[in-house]
Every structure is written in C-alpha cells, then in structure tokens.
Amino acid sequence: MLNDFLTTQKTAPPPISAMGYVTMIGILLFLIYISVHYAQNPLYQKTFKYLQAFQLVILYSWYFGFHISFVNNLPFYHCRLAMLVILFAPKGTYIKQYFALLGVLGSIAALVYPAFDPFPFPHITVLNLIFSHWALLANSLIYLQDHYQSEKQDSLRIFKITFGMNALIFVVNLLTKGDYGFLRRPPIIGDHGALLNYLLVSLVMVAGICLVNQRYKYKYKMVEETVVSRSE
C-alpha cells in the first residue's frame, strides 16, 4: 500500500464506486453545514487551517522528494492558489475574498466531478484531491462567514482577476507544457484549442464566482436590514 501511495509510475485514474462518491459528497454537504455554523469557533478555524497546511506540506514533499516535473508540481491550479492565499494572505483584502469565493466554487466542482491524476488508489495525489478540497471548502466558508465585505467584490473585479489569473496560467502552460488550471484539456466542456479554452474556462469561472458572490451579497444585505430594523 505504501508503494501505491508514493509511486511515480502512472497508470490510469482510479475508478470511484457509487458508495465512495455518495460518501464524498455527503461529507462535502456536512462540511458546508458545520462550517457555516461553527465559523467563529477558534478550534474549528485552527483545525482546518492546520489540515490544509499539513496536506500541502505532504504533497509538495512528494513532488520535490521524487523530483516530479514542473509539468505537474507548480502551484498554478486554481484551487491550489486558493489554498495558499487563504492560508497566507492578510485578512480584509479583496484578493483573499476573491479566492475564498473561488475556493467555495472550486471545491464543490472538484468533488462533484473529480478529475483524479493517473495513479492507483490510494495514491497521495488521489487522496490529496479529496482531503485538500474538503479543507479548502471549510476554510473558504469560515473566512466568508466572518470577513465578507460586499463592497470589495463586484462582477467587473471578478472578471478582471479571473481573466488575469488565467492569462498567467496560460503562459505557465506554454512554458511547462502542463495543464495547469485545466486550460489545455478542460473537463466536461472539452478541448477547443488553447485560446478558446482560455476564454470558455474563464467565462465559466466568472459566472460561477459571481453566483457565489451574489449569494453572500444577499446574505450581507439581509443581515444589514435586520440590524437596521432592530435599531429603529
């Protein structure tokens, strides 16, 4: 089992059973519930921050310890960037809020439609996809519950950041021949060529992040109205 966990020999993405998928989605839904309700609990906050940091250390120890190519080991996947920003960026910045919104969207998308690396179960990258996105989802929800500011995020800003980030990832893919951000072979929508992939992925991301943002704007507005009505 240790050999399967650390192997560098690629095979094929492991299949996921119906029970395994239902369990994974069930835990995702449970994390949404408890992360909203326990967002202000210091122990809960620290638990998922430490889990995220531990997961990243383990993954990158494997990448560098086994000399994995730059085609795969750079942190230019959308959710990987979100993990780093959520852990290390200062609170209250629009960039951190953007990546928290992205973290919610990306975690749900990654677990609803898991794109495992071509290694046997239980490989480190396979387990990482599951556990890292659970942790990212919790950390993103915790941050948004406590620090969401409606004035820091609008659709135009989301558009600019998303297209700018994906332009950077596009260049990284050209230099490394990698598939960071799934810009070379997007799941579900398929490969339509580099430039069209960039456009389609960016537009889908903008629509999804704006949807999550609107949900928080609505919640923020309802809270403000409640506070005003109580003060009258």
Coordinates of N, CA and C in Angstrom, one line a residue:
M1 N 0.8 -1.2 0.0 CA 0.0 0.0 0.0 C 0.9 1.3 0.0
L2 N 2.0 1.2 0.7 CA 2.9 2.4 0.7 C 3.4 2.7 -0.7
N3 N 3.7 1.6 -1.4 CA 4.2 1.8 -2.8 C 3.1 2.4 -3.7
D4 N 1.9 2.0 -3.5 CA 0.8 2.7 -4.2 C 0.6 4.1 -3.8
F5 N 0.9 4.4 -2.5 CA 0.7 5.8 -2.0 C 1.7 6.7 -2.6
L6 N 2.9 6.3 -2.8 CA 4.0 7.2 -3.2 C 4.6 6.9 -4.6
T7 N 4.0 6.0 -5.3 CA 4.5 5.6 -6.6 C 4.6 6.8 -7.6
T8 N 5.5 6.8 -8.5 CA 5.6 7.8 -9.6 C 5.2 7.2 -10.9
Q9 N 4.9 5.9 -10.9 CA 4.5 5.2 -12.1 C 3.0 5.5 -12.4
K10 N 2.8 6.2 -13.5 CA 1.4 6.5 -13.9 C 0.7 5.3 -14.4
T11 N -0.6 5.1 -14.1 CA -1.4 4.1 -14.7 C -2.6 4.7 -15.4
A12 N -3.7 4.7 -14.6 CA -4.9 5.4 -15.1 C -5.6 5.9 -13.9
P13 N -6.5 7.0 -14.1 CA -7.2 7.5 -12.9 C -8.0 6.4 -12.3
P14 N -8.0 6.3 -11.0 CA -8.8 5.2 -10.3 C -10.3 5.4 -10.4
P15 N -11.0 4.4 -10.6 CA -12.5 4.5 -10.6 C -13.0 4.8 -9.2
I16 N -14.1 5.4 -9.1 CA -14.7 5.7 -7.8 C -16.1 5.0 -7.7
S17 N -16.3 4.2 -6.6 CA -17.6 3.5 -6.5 C -18.7 4.4 -6.2
A18 N -19.9 3.9 -6.4 CA -21.1 4.7 -6.1 C -21.1 5.1 -4.6
M19 N -20.8 4.1 -3.8 CA -20.8 4.4 -2.3 C -19.7 5.4 -2.0
G20 N -18.5 5.3 -2.6 CA -17.5 6.2 -2.3 C -17.8 7.6 -2.8
Y21 N -18.5 7.7 -3.9 CA -18.9 9.1 -4.4 C -20.0 9.7 -3.5
V22 N -21.0 8.9 -3.1 CA -22.0 9.4 -2.2 C -21.4 9.8 -0.9
T23 N -20.5 9.1 -0.3 CA -19.8 9.4 0.9 C -19.0 10.7 0.8
M24 N -18.3 10.9 -0.3 CA -17.5 12.1 -0.6 C -18.4 13.3 -0.6
I25 N -19.6 13.2 -1.3 CA -20.5 14.3 -1.5 C -21.2 14.6 -0.1
G26 N -21.5 13.5 0.6 CA -22.2 13.7 1.9 C -21.3 14.4 2.8
I27 N -20.0 14.1 2.9 CA -19.1 14.9 3.7 C -19.0 16.3 3.3
L28 N -19.0 16.6 2.0 CA -19.0 17.9 1.4 C -20.2 18.7 2.0
L29 N -21.3 18.1 1.9 CA -22.5 18.8 2.4 C -22.5 19.1 3.9
F30 N -22.0 18.1 4.6 CA -21.8 18.2 6.1 C -20.9 19.3 6.4
L31 N -19.8 19.4 5.7 CA -18.8 20.5 5.9 C -19.4 21.9 5.6
I32 N -20.2 22.0 4.6 CA -20.9 23.3 4.4 C -21.7 23.7 5.6
Y33 N -22.5 22.7 6.1 CA -23.3 23.0 7.2 C -22.5 23.4 8.5
I34 N -21.6 22.6 8.9 CA -20.8 22.9 10.1 C -19.9 24.1 10.0
S35 N -19.4 24.3 8.7 CA -18.5 25.5 8.6 C -19.3 26.8 8.7
V36 N -20.5 26.8 8.3 CA -21.3 28.0 8.4 C -21.7 28.2 9.9
H37 N -22.0 27.1 10.6 CA -22.5 27.2 12.0 C -21.3 27.4 13.0
Y38 N -20.1 26.9 12.7 CA -19.0 27.0 13.6 C -17.9 27.8 13.1
A39 N -18.2 28.7 12.2 CA -17.2 29.6 11.6 C -16.4 30.4 12.6
Q40 N -17.1 30.8 13.7 CA -16.4 31.7 14.7 C -15.8 30.9 15.8
N41 N -15.8 29.6 15.7 CA -15.2 28.8 16.8 C -13.7 28.7 16.5
P42 N -12.8 29.2 17.4 CA -11.4 29.2 17.2 C -10.8 27.9 16.9
L43 N -11.2 26.8 17.7 CA -10.7 25.5 17.5 C -11.0 25.0 16.1
Y44 N -12.3 25.2 15.6 CA -12.7 24.8 14.3 C -11.8 25.5 13.2
Q45 N -11.6 26.8 13.4 CA -10.8 27.5 12.4 C -9.4 27.0 12.3
K46 N -8.8 26.8 13.5 CA -7.4 26.3 13.5 C -7.3 24.9 12.9
T47 N -8.3 24.0 13.2 CA -8.2 22.7 12.8 C -8.1 22.6 11.3
F48 N -8.9 23.3 10.5 CA -8.9 23.2 9.1 C -7.7 24.0 8.5
K49 N -7.2 25.0 9.1 CA -6.0 25.7 8.6 C -4.8 24.8 8.8
Y50 N -4.7 24.1 9.9 CA -3.6 23.2 10.1 C -3.7 22.0 9.2
L51 N -4.9 21.5 8.9 CA -5.1 20.4 8.0 C -4.7 20.8 6.6
Q52 N -5.1 22.0 6.2 CA -4.7 22.5 4.9 C -3.2 22.6 4.7
A53 N -2.6 23.2 5.7 CA -1.1 23.3 5.7 C -0.4 22.0 5.7
F54 N -0.9 21.0 6.5 CA -0.3 19.7 6.6 C -0.4 19.0 5.2
Q55 N -1.6 19.1 4.6 CA -1.8 18.5 3.3 C -0.9 19.0 2.2
L56 N -0.7 20.4 2.2 CA 0.2 21.0 1.3 C 1.7 20.6 1.5
V57 N 2.1 20.5 2.7 CA 3.5 20.1 3.0 C 3.7 18.6 2.6
I58 N 2.8 17.7 2.8 CA 2.9 16.3 2.4 C 2.9 16.2 0.9
L59 N 2.1 16.9 0.2 CA 2.0 16.9 -1.2 C 3.3 17.4 -1.9
Y60 N 3.8 18.5 -1.4 CA 5.0 19.1 -2.0 C 6.2 18.4 -1.6
S61 N 6.2 17.7 -0.5 CA 7.3 16.8 -0.1 C 7.4 15.7 -1.1
W62 N 6.3 15.2 -1.5 CA 6.3 14.1 -2.6 C 6.8 14.7 -3.9
Y63 N 6.3 15.9 -4.3 CA 6.7 16.5 -5.5 C 8.2 16.7 -5.6
F64 N 8.8 17.3 -4.6 CA 10.2 17.6 -4.6 C 11.0 16.4 -4.2
G65 N 10.6 15.6 -3.3 CA 11.3 14.4 -2.9 C 11.5 13.4 -4.0
F66 N 10.5 13.3 -4.9 CA 10.6 12.4 -6.0 C 10.9 13.1 -7.4
H67 N 11.2 14.4 -7.3 CA 11.7 15.1 -8.5 C 10.6 15.1 -9.6
I68 N 9.3 15.4 -9.2 CA 8.3 15.4 -10.1 C 8.4 16.7 -11.0
S69 N 8.2 16.5 -12.3 CA 8.4 17.5 -13.3 C 7.6 18.8 -13.0
F70 N 8.1 19.9 -13.5 CA 7.4 21.2 -13.5 C 6.1 21.1 -14.2
V71 N 5.9 20.1 -15.1 CA 4.6 19.9 -15.8 C 3.5 19.7 -14.8
N72 N 3.8 19.2 -13.6 CA 2.8 18.9 -12.6 C 2.9 19.6 -11.3
N73 N 4.1 20.0 -10.8 CA 4.3 20.3 -9.4 C 4.2 21.8 -9.1
L74 N 4.0 22.6 -10.0 CA 3.8 24.1 -9.7 C 2.4 24.4 -9.1
P75 N 2.3 25.4 -8.3 CA 1.0 25.7 -7.6 C 0.1 26.6 -8.5
F76 N -0.1 26.2 -9.7 CA -0.9 27.1 -10.6 C -2.3 26.5 -10.9
Y77 N -2.7 25.5 -10.2 CA -4.1 25.1 -10.3 C -4.9 26.1 -9.5
H78 N -6.1 26.3 -9.9 CA -7.0 27.4 -9.3 C -7.1 27.1 -7.8
C79 N -7.5 25.9 -7.4 CA -7.8 25.7 -6.0 C -6.5 25.6 -5.2
R80 N -5.4 25.2 -5.8 CA -4.1 25.3 -5.1 C -3.7 26.7 -4.8
L81 N -3.9 27.6 -5.7 CA -3.7 29.0 -5.5 C -4.6 29.5 -4.3
A82 N -5.9 29.1 -4.4 CA -6.8 29.5 -3.3 C -6.3 29.0 -2.0
M83 N -5.8 27.8 -1.9 CA -5.4 27.2 -0.6 C -4.2 28.1 0.0
L84 N -3.3 28.5 -0.9 CA -2.2 29.3 -0.4 C -2.6 30.7 0.0
V85 N -3.5 31.3 -0.8 CA -4.0 32.6 -0.5 C -4.8 32.6 0.8
I86 N -5.7 31.6 1.0 CA -6.5 31.6 2.2 C -5.6 31.4 3.4
L87 N -4.5 30.6 3.3 CA -3.6 30.4 4.4 C -2.7 31.6 4.8
F88 N -2.3 32.3 3.7 CA -1.2 33.3 4.0 C -1.5 34.8 3.7
A89 N -2.5 35.0 2.9 CA -2.8 36.4 2.5 C -3.4 37.1 3.7
P90 N -3.2 38.4 3.9 CA -3.8 39.2 5.0 C -5.3 39.2 4.9
K91 N -6.0 39.2 6.0 CA -7.4 39.3 6.1 C -7.9 40.7 5.6
G92 N -9.1 40.7 5.0 CA -9.7 42.0 4.6 C -9.3 42.5 3.2
T93 N -8.5 41.8 2.5 CA -8.1 42.2 1.1 C -9.1 41.6 0.1
Y94 N -9.3 42.3 -1.0 CA -10.2 41.8 -2.0 C -9.7 40.6 -2.7
I95 N -8.4 40.4 -2.7 CA -7.8 39.2 -3.3 C -8.1 38.0 -2.4
K96 N -8.0 38.1 -1.1 CA -8.3 37.0 -0.3 C -9.8 36.7 -0.4
Q97 N -10.7 37.7 -0.4 CA -12.1 37.4 -0.6 C -12.4 36.8 -1.9
Y98 N -11.7 37.2 -3.0 CA -11.9 36.6 -4.3 C -11.6 35.1 -4.2
F99 N -10.4 34.8 -3.6 CA -10.0 33.4 -3.6 C -10.9 32.5 -2.6
A100 N -11.5 33.2 -1.6 CA -12.4 32.4 -0.8 C -13.7 32.1 -1.6
L101 N -14.1 33.0 -2.4 CA -15.3 32.7 -3.3 C -14.9 31.6 -4.3
L102 N -13.7 31.7 -4.8 CA -13.2 30.7 -5.8 C -13.1 29.4 -5.1
G103 N -12.6 29.4 -3.8 CA -12.4 28.2 -3.0 C -13.7 27.4 -2.8
V104 N -14.8 28.2 -2.6 CA -16.1 27.5 -2.4 C -16.6 26.9 -3.8
L105 N -16.5 27.7 -4.8 CA -16.9 27.2 -6.1 C -16.0 26.0 -6.6
G106 N -14.7 26.2 -6.5 CA -13.7 25.2 -7.0 C -13.8 23.9 -6.2
S107 N -14.0 24.0 -4.9 CA -14.0 22.8 -4.1 C -15.3 21.9 -4.4
I108 N -16.4 22.6 -4.6 CA -17.6 21.9 -4.9 C -17.5 21.2 -6.3
A109 N -17.0 22.0 -7.3 CA -16.8 21.5 -8.6 C -15.8 20.3 -8.7
A110 N -14.7 20.4 -7.9 CA -13.7 19.4 -7.9 C -14.2 18.1 -7.3
L111 N -15.1 18.2 -6.3 CA -15.6 17.0 -5.7 C -16.8 16.4 -6.4
V112 N -17.6 17.3 -7.0 CA -18.8 16.8 -7.7 C -18.3 16.1 -9.0
Y113 N -17.2 16.6 -9.6 CA -16.7 16.0 -10.8 C -15.2 15.8 -10.6
P114 N -14.8 14.8 -9.8 CA -13.4 14.6 -9.5 C -12.5 14.2 -10.7
A115 N -11.5 14.9 -11.0 CA -10.5 14.6 -12.1 C -9.2 14.1 -11.4
F116 N -9.2 12.8 -11.1 CA -8.0 12.2 -10.4 C -6.8 12.1 -11.3
D117 N -5.7 12.2 -10.8 CA -4.4 12.0 -11.5 C -4.3 10.5 -11.9
P118 N -3.6 10.2 -12.9 CA -3.5 8.8 -13.3 C -2.6 7.9 -12.5
F119 N -3.0 7.7 -11.2 CA -2.2 6.9 -10.3 C -3.2 5.9 -9.6
P120 N -2.7 4.8 -9.1 CA -3.6 3.9 -8.4 C -4.1 4.4 -7.0
F121 N -5.3 4.0 -6.6 CA -5.8 4.3 -5.3 C -5.0 3.4 -4.3
P122 N -4.6 3.9 -3.1 CA -4.8 5.3 -2.6 C -3.6 6.1 -2.8
H123 N -3.3 6.6 -3.9 CA -2.1 7.4 -4.2 C -2.2 8.8 -3.5
I124 N -1.1 9.4 -3.2 CA -1.1 10.7 -2.5 C -1.9 11.7 -3.2
T125 N -1.8 11.8 -4.6 CA -2.5 12.8 -5.3 C -4.0 12.6 -5.3
V126 N -4.4 11.3 -5.3 CA -5.8 10.9 -5.3 C -6.4 11.4 -4.0
L127 N -5.8 11.0 -2.8 CA -6.3 11.4 -1.5 C -6.2 12.9 -1.4
N128 N -5.1 13.5 -1.9 CA -5.0 14.9 -1.8 C -6.1 15.7 -2.5
L129 N -6.6 15.2 -3.6 CA -7.7 15.9 -4.3 C -8.9 15.9 -3.4
I130 N -9.2 14.9 -2.7 CA -10.4 14.8 -1.8 C -10.2 15.6 -0.6
F131 N -9.1 15.3 0.2 CA -9.0 16.0 1.5 C -8.6 17.5 1.4
S132 N -7.8 17.8 0.3 CA -7.5 19.2 0.2 C -8.7 20.1 -0.1
H133 N -9.6 19.6 -0.9 CA -10.8 20.3 -1.3 C -11.8 20.4 -0.2
W134 N -11.9 19.3 0.7 CA -12.7 19.4 1.9 C -12.2 20.6 2.8
A135 N -10.8 20.6 3.0 CA -10.3 21.6 3.8 C -10.4 23.0 3.2
L136 N -10.2 23.1 1.9 CA -10.4 24.4 1.3 C -11.8 24.9 1.4
L137 N -12.8 24.0 1.2 CA -14.2 24.4 1.3 C -14.4 25.0 2.7
A138 N -14.0 24.3 3.7 CA -14.2 24.7 5.1 C -13.5 26.0 5.4
N139 N -12.3 26.2 5.0 CA -11.5 27.4 5.2 C -12.1 28.6 4.5
S140 N -12.6 28.4 3.3 CA -13.2 29.5 2.5 C -14.5 29.9 3.1
L141 N -15.4 28.9 3.5 CA -16.6 29.3 4.2 C -16.4 30.0 5.5
I142 N -15.4 29.5 6.2 CA -15.1 30.2 7.5 C -14.7 31.7 7.3
Y143 N -13.9 31.9 6.3 CA -13.4 33.2 6.0 C -14.6 34.1 5.6
L144 N -15.4 33.6 4.7 CA -16.5 34.4 4.2 C -17.6 34.7 5.2
Q145 N -17.8 33.8 6.2 CA -18.7 34.0 7.2 C -18.3 35.2 8.1
D146 N -17.0 35.3 8.3 CA -16.5 36.3 9.3 C -16.1 37.6 8.6
H147 N -15.6 37.5 7.3 CA -14.9 38.7 6.8 C -15.5 39.1 5.4
Y148 N -16.6 38.6 5.0 CA -17.1 39.0 3.7 C -17.5 40.5 3.7
Q149 N -17.1 41.2 2.7 CA -17.4 42.7 2.5 C -18.0 42.9 1.1
S150 N -19.2 43.2 1.1 CA -19.9 43.3 -0.2 C -19.2 44.3 -1.2
E151 N -18.7 45.4 -0.6 CA -18.1 46.5 -1.4 C -16.8 46.0 -2.1
K152 N -16.2 45.0 -1.6 CA -14.9 44.6 -2.1 C -15.0 43.7 -3.3
Q153 N -16.2 43.2 -3.7 CA -16.3 42.3 -4.8 C -17.5 42.7 -5.7
D154 N -17.2 43.0 -6.9 CA -18.3 43.2 -7.9 C -17.9 42.4 -9.1
S155 N -18.9 42.3 -10.0 CA -18.7 41.4 -11.2 C -17.5 41.8 -12.1
L156 N -17.3 43.1 -12.2 CA -16.2 43.6 -13.1 C -14.9 43.2 -12.5
R157 N -14.7 43.3 -11.2 CA -13.5 43.0 -10.5 C -13.3 41.5 -10.6
I158 N -14.3 40.7 -10.4 CA -14.2 39.2 -10.6 C -13.7 38.9 -12.0
F159 N -14.3 39.6 -13.0 CA -14.0 39.4 -14.4 C -12.5 39.6 -14.6
K160 N -12.0 40.8 -14.1 CA -10.6 41.2 -14.3 C -9.6 40.2 -13.6
I161 N -9.9 39.8 -12.4 CA -9.0 39.0 -11.7 C -9.0 37.6 -12.3
T162 N -10.1 37.1 -12.7 CA -10.2 35.7 -13.3 C -9.5 35.7 -14.6
F163 N -9.7 36.6 -15.5 CA -9.0 36.6 -16.8 C -7.5 36.9 -16.7
G164 N -7.2 37.7 -15.7 CA -5.7 38.0 -15.5 C -5.0 36.8 -14.9
M165 N -5.6 36.1 -13.9 CA -5.1 34.9 -13.4 C -4.9 33.8 -14.4
N166 N -6.0 33.6 -15.2 CA -5.9 32.6 -16.3 C -4.9 32.9 -17.4
A167 N -4.7 34.2 -17.6 CA -3.7 34.6 -18.6 C -2.3 34.2 -18.1
L168 N -2.1 34.4 -16.8 CA -0.8 34.0 -16.2 C -0.6 32.4 -16.3
I169 N -1.7 31.7 -16.0 CA -1.7 30.2 -16.0 C -1.5 29.8 -17.5
F170 N -2.1 30.5 -18.4 CA -1.9 30.2 -19.8 C -0.4 30.3 -20.2
V171 N 0.3 31.3 -19.8 CA 1.7 31.5 -20.1 C 2.5 30.3 -19.4
V172 N 2.2 30.0 -18.2 CA 2.9 28.9 -17.5 C 2.7 27.6 -18.2
N173 N 1.5 27.4 -18.8 CA 1.3 26.2 -19.5 C 2.1 26.1 -20.8
L174 N 2.3 27.3 -21.4 CA 3.1 27.4 -22.6 C 4.6 27.1 -22.3
L175 N 5.0 27.5 -21.2 CA 6.4 27.3 -20.8 C 6.7 25.9 -20.3
T176 N 5.7 25.3 -19.6 CA 6.0 24.0 -19.0 C 5.4 22.8 -19.8
K177 N 4.5 23.1 -20.7 CA 3.7 22.1 -21.4 C 2.7 21.4 -20.5
G178 N 2.4 22.0 -19.4 CA 1.5 21.5 -18.4 C 0.0 21.8 -18.7
D179 N -0.8 21.3 -17.8 CA -2.3 21.6 -17.9 C -2.8 22.2 -16.7
Y180 N -2.1 23.2 -16.2 CA -2.5 24.0 -15.0 C -3.8 24.7 -15.3
G181 N -4.7 24.6 -14.3 CA -6.0 25.3 -14.4 C -6.9 24.5 -15.4
F182 N -6.5 23.4 -15.9 CA -7.2 22.6 -16.9 C -7.5 23.5 -18.1
L183 N -6.6 24.4 -18.5 CA -6.8 25.2 -19.6 C -6.5 24.5 -20.9
R184 N -5.7 23.4 -20.9 CA -5.3 22.7 -22.1 C -6.4 21.7 -22.4
R185 N -6.9 21.0 -21.4 CA -7.9 19.9 -21.6 C -9.0 20.1 -20.5
P186 N -9.9 21.1 -20.7 CA -10.9 21.4 -19.7 C -11.9 20.2 -19.6
P187 N -12.2 19.8 -18.3 CA -13.2 18.7 -18.2 C -14.6 19.2 -18.6
I188 N -15.4 18.3 -18.9 CA -16.8 18.5 -19.3 C -16.9 19.3 -20.6
I189 N -16.4 20.5 -20.7 CA -16.6 21.3 -21.9 C -15.7 20.8 -23.1
G190 N -14.6 20.1 -22.8 CA -13.8 19.5 -23.8 C -12.7 20.5 -24.3
D191 N -11.8 20.0 -25.2 CA -10.7 20.8 -25.7 C -11.1 21.5 -27.0
H192 N -11.1 22.8 -27.1 CA -11.4 23.5 -28.3 C -10.3 24.4 -28.8
G193 N -9.1 24.1 -28.3 CA -7.9 24.9 -28.7 C -7.5 25.8 -27.6
A194 N -6.3 26.2 -27.5 CA -5.8 26.9 -26.4 C -6.5 28.2 -26.1
L195 N -6.7 29.1 -27.1 CA -7.3 30.4 -26.8 C -8.8 30.3 -26.5
L196 N -9.5 29.4 -27.2 CA -10.9 29.2 -26.9 C -11.1 28.5 -25.5
N197 N -10.2 27.6 -25.2 CA -10.2 27.0 -23.8 C -10.1 28.1 -22.8
Y198 N -9.1 29.0 -23.0 CA -8.9 30.1 -22.0 C -10.1 30.9 -21.9
L199 N -10.8 31.2 -23.0 CA -12.0 32.1 -22.9 C -13.1 31.4 -22.2
L200 N -13.4 30.1 -22.6 CA -14.5 29.4 -22.1 C -14.3 29.1 -20.6
V201 N -13.1 28.6 -20.2 CA -12.9 28.3 -18.8 C -13.1 29.6 -17.9
S202 N -12.5 30.7 -18.4 CA -12.6 32.0 -17.7 C -14.0 32.5 -17.6
L203 N -14.8 32.3 -18.6 CA -16.2 32.8 -18.6 C -17.0 31.9 -17.6
V204 N -16.8 30.6 -17.6 CA -17.5 29.7 -16.7 C -17.1 30.0 -15.3
M205 N -15.8 30.3 -15.0 CA -15.4 30.6 -13.7 C -16.0 31.9 -13.2
V206 N -16.0 33.0 -14.1 CA -16.6 34.2 -13.7 C -18.1 34.1 -13.4
A207 N -18.8 33.3 -14.2 CA -20.2 33.1 -13.9 C -20.4 32.4 -12.5
G208 N -19.6 31.4 -12.3 CA -19.7 30.6 -11.0 C -19.4 31.4 -9.8
I209 N -18.3 32.2 -9.9 CA -17.8 33.0 -8.8 C -18.8 34.1 -8.5
C210 N -19.4 34.7 -9.6 CA -20.4 35.8 -9.4 C -21.6 35.2 -8.7
L211 N -22.0 34.0 -9.1 CA -23.1 33.3 -8.4 C -22.9 33.2 -6.9
V212 N -21.7 32.7 -6.5 CA -21.4 32.5 -5.1 C -21.4 33.9 -4.4
N213 N -20.8 34.9 -5.1 CA -20.7 36.3 -4.6 C -22.1 36.9 -4.4
Q214 N -23.0 36.6 -5.3 CA -24.4 37.1 -5.2 C -25.1 36.5 -4.0
R215 N -24.8 35.3 -3.7 CA -25.4 34.6 -2.5 C -24.9 35.3 -1.2
Y216 N -23.6 35.7 -1.2 CA -23.1 36.3 0.0 C -23.6 37.8 0.1
K217 N -23.7 38.4 -1.1 CA -24.2 39.8 -1.1 C -25.6 39.8 -0.5
Y218 N -26.4 38.9 -1.0 CA -27.8 38.8 -0.5 C -27.9 38.6 1.0
K219 N -27.0 37.6 1.5 CA -27.0 37.4 2.9 C -26.5 38.6 3.7
Y220 N -25.5 39.3 3.2 CA -25.0 40.5 3.8 C -26.1 41.6 3.9
K221 N -26.8 41.7 2.8 CA -27.9 42.7 2.7 C -29.0 42.4 3.8
M222 N -29.3 41.1 3.9 CA -30.4 40.7 4.8 C -29.9 40.9 6.3
V223 N -28.6 40.7 6.5 CA -28.1 41.0 7.9 C -28.2 42.5 8.2
E224 N -27.8 43.3 7.2 CA -27.8 44.8 7.4 C -29.3 45.2 7.7
E225 N -30.2 44.7 6.9 CA -31.6 45.1 7.1 C -32.1 44.7 8.4
T226 N -31.7 43.5 8.9 CA -32.1 43.1 10.2 C -31.6 44.0 11.3
V227 N -30.3 44.4 11.2 CA -29.7 45.3 12.2 C -30.4 46.6 12.2
V228 N -30.7 47.1 11.0 CA -31.4 48.4 10.9 C -32.8 48.4 11.5
S229 N -33.5 47.3 11.2 CA -34.9 47.2 11.7 C -34.9 47.1 13.3
R230 N -33.9 46.4 13.8 CA -33.8 46.3 15.3 C -33.5 47.6 16.0
S231 N -32.7 48.4 15.2 CA -32.3 49.7 15.8 C -33.3 50.8 15.8
E232 N -34.4 50.5 15.0 CA -35.4 51.5 14.8 C -36.4 51.5 16.0

